[in-house]
C-alpha positions as semicolon CSV with decimal commas, in nm:
position;residue;x (nm);y (nm);z (nm)
1;T;2,577;-9,024;7,743
2;L;2,468;-9,198;8,062
3;A;2,720;-9,279;8,334
4;G;2,754;-9,639;8,449
5;V;2,768;-9,980;8,289
6;N;2,476;-9,978;8,045
7;Y;2,364;-10,017;7,688
8;C;2,071;-9,888;7,483
9;D;1,851;-10,195;7,446
10;R;1,537;-10,057;7,278
11;L;1,444;-9,741;7,088
12;D;1,174;-9,597;6,865
13;V;1,122;-9,276;6,667
14;S;0,785;-9,106;6,623
15;D;0,640;-9,117;6,271
16;D;0,661;-8,737;6,244
17;G;1,034;-8,747;6,326
18;S;0,997;-8,516;6,626
19;T;1,078;-8,753;6,911
20;L;1,312;-9,039;7,002
21;V;1,253;-9,278;7,293
22;A;1,550;-9,484;7,416
23;A;1,564;-9,741;7,695
24;F;1,896;-9,827;7,862
25;N;1,970;-10,137;8,070
26;F;2,215;-10,085;8,358
27;F;2,431;-10,353;8,521
28;G;2,620;-10,354;8,848
29;S;2,529;-10,445;9,204
30;T;2,164;-10,400;9,094
31;Y;1,988;-10,391;8,760
32;S;1,784;-10,095;8,641
33;V;1,635;-9,923;8,336
34;T;1,653;-9,560;8,230
35;L;1,404;-9,430;7,975
36;N;1,486;-9,107;7,793
37;V;1,247;-8,922;7,563
38;V;1,435;-8,679;7,339
39;D;1,305;-8,386;7,133
40;L;1,496;-8,434;6,805
41;A;1,475;-8,068;6,702
42;T;1,649;-7,939;7,017
43;H;1,813;-8,262;7,148
44;A;1,657;-8,183;7,487
45;V;1,558;-8,475;7,710
46;T;1,188;-8,419;7,781
47;N;1,147;-8,724;8,007
48;H;1,409;-8,906;8,214
49;V;1,265;-9,207;8,399
50;E;1,464;-9,448;8,618
51;L;1,321;-9,787;8,716
52;G;1,507;-10,027;8,946
53;A;1,537;-10,407;8,944
54;T;1,428;-10,466;8,587
55;F;1,525;-10,510;8,219
56;T;1,371;-10,341;7,915
57;H;1,175;-10,559;7,677
58;R;0,990;-10,313;7,452
59;V;0,928;-9,941;7,389
60;S;0,691;-9,773;7,147
61;I;0,595;-9,413;7,073
62;S;0,287;-9,257;6,916
63;A;0,308;-9,105;6,567
64;D;0,314;-8,749;6,707
65;G;0,566;-8,832;6,982
66;Q;0,328;-8,746;7,268
67;I;0,270;-9,090;7,428
68;V;0,534;-9,354;7,513
69;A;0,472;-9,716;7,616
70;L;0,740;-9,909;7,811
71;G;0,734;-10,283;7,875
72;V;0,985;-10,444;8,111
73;A;1,067;-10,763;8,298
74;A;1,021;-10,705;8,671
75;D;0,899;-10,931;8,953
76;G;0,524;-10,903;8,896
77;L;0,464;-10,776;9,249
78;G;0,570;-10,413;9,224
79;P;0,715;-10,164;9,303
80;V;0,842;-10,167;8,942
81;P;0,549;-10,200;8,698
82;E;0,592;-10,421;8,392
83;L;0,387;-10,181;8,179
84;S;0,384;-9,803;8,194
85;F;0,272;-9,513;7,977
86;Y;0,423;-9,163;7,973
87;R;0,313;-8,834;7,823
88;R;0,597;-8,639;7,664
89;G;0,736;-8,384;7,911
90;A;0,547;-8,519;8,214
91;V;0,733;-8,596;8,535
92;S;0,541;-8,911;8,625
93;A;0,374;-9,201;8,447
94;L;0,035;-9,145;8,287
95;A;-0,047;-9,499;8,406
96;A;0,154;-9,800;8,528
97;Y;0,063;-10,165;8,586
98;S;0,218;-10,467;8,755
99;L;0,130;-10,766;8,537
100;D;0,115;-11,140;8,597
101;G;0,421;-11,175;8,377
102;L;0,692;-10,997;8,185
103;V;0,612;-10,794;7,874
104;T;0,740;-10,981;7,569
105;D;0,603;-10,742;7,308
106;L;0,385;-10,433;7,274
107;D;0,252;-10,212;6,999
108;L;0,122;-9,862;7,067
109;A;-0,132;-9,737;6,812
110;A;-0,020;-9,444;6,598
111;D;-0,264;-9,211;6,779
112;G;-0,139;-9,330;7,123
113;A;-0,493;-9,422;7,228
114;T;-0,455;-9,801;7,255
115;C;-0,174;-10,047;7,315
116;A;-0,163;-10,423;7,254
117;V;0,062;-10,610;7,500
118;G;0,189;-10,967;7,488
119;S;0,317;-11,112;7,815
120;Q;0,461;-11,435;7,949
121;I;0,320;-11,553;8,283
122;Y;0,587;-11,589;8,554
123;G;0,672;-11,953;8,627
124;Q;0,434;-12,093;8,365
125;G;0,677;-12,184;8,084
126;N;0,512;-12,100;7,754
127;A;0,184;-11,971;7,901
128;G;0,101;-11,608;7,848
129;F;-0,165;-11,354;7,764
130;V;-0,248;-11,077;7,523
131;S;-0,409;-10,759;7,655
132;L;-0,546;-10,447;7,492
133;Y;-0,512;-10,124;7,690
134;R;-0,693;-9,797;7,628
135;V;-0,441;-9,526;7,711
136;T;-0,635;-9,259;7,902
137;A;-0,638;-9,133;8,259
138;R;-0,830;-9,454;8,336
139;L;-0,715;-9,753;8,135
140;A;-0,954;-10,032;8,046
141;R;-0,811;-10,376;7,979
142;Q;-0,943;-10,685;7,805
143;R;-0,747;-11,002;7,875
144;S;-0,740;-11,336;7,696
145;Y;-0,512;-11,622;7,799
146;T;-0,336;-11,852;7,557
147;R;-0,105;-12,146;7,606
């Protein structure tokens, strides 16, 4: 249970059944997102991440529950990144990126090594892009634009 006016907007369970990831949208004088990663055997929260001024659009978790991808709608300028990756149990993001637009969809590979991301460009109507990220300490990205 999380205090405040919120609802669980997105969730995913690892293929091995060990881990749940849940993203909550909060409303009030400001908007924010809380991401919780939960060990399903013990019900312990292994990660608790709070991001301000944003809404959740997508979450995904690797098959073994070790890597989580979070895609949100923010302002494209920081300080809240539209795309971030977390390692289970870590206190900070493995990597985080401010994009040219909001994340409309994402799919993290079962092994947690790559993530495909679809985004809509801010202020461009139906224009957007698809990117492929390699989830490592240094992420490489290939970008192609579509209209």
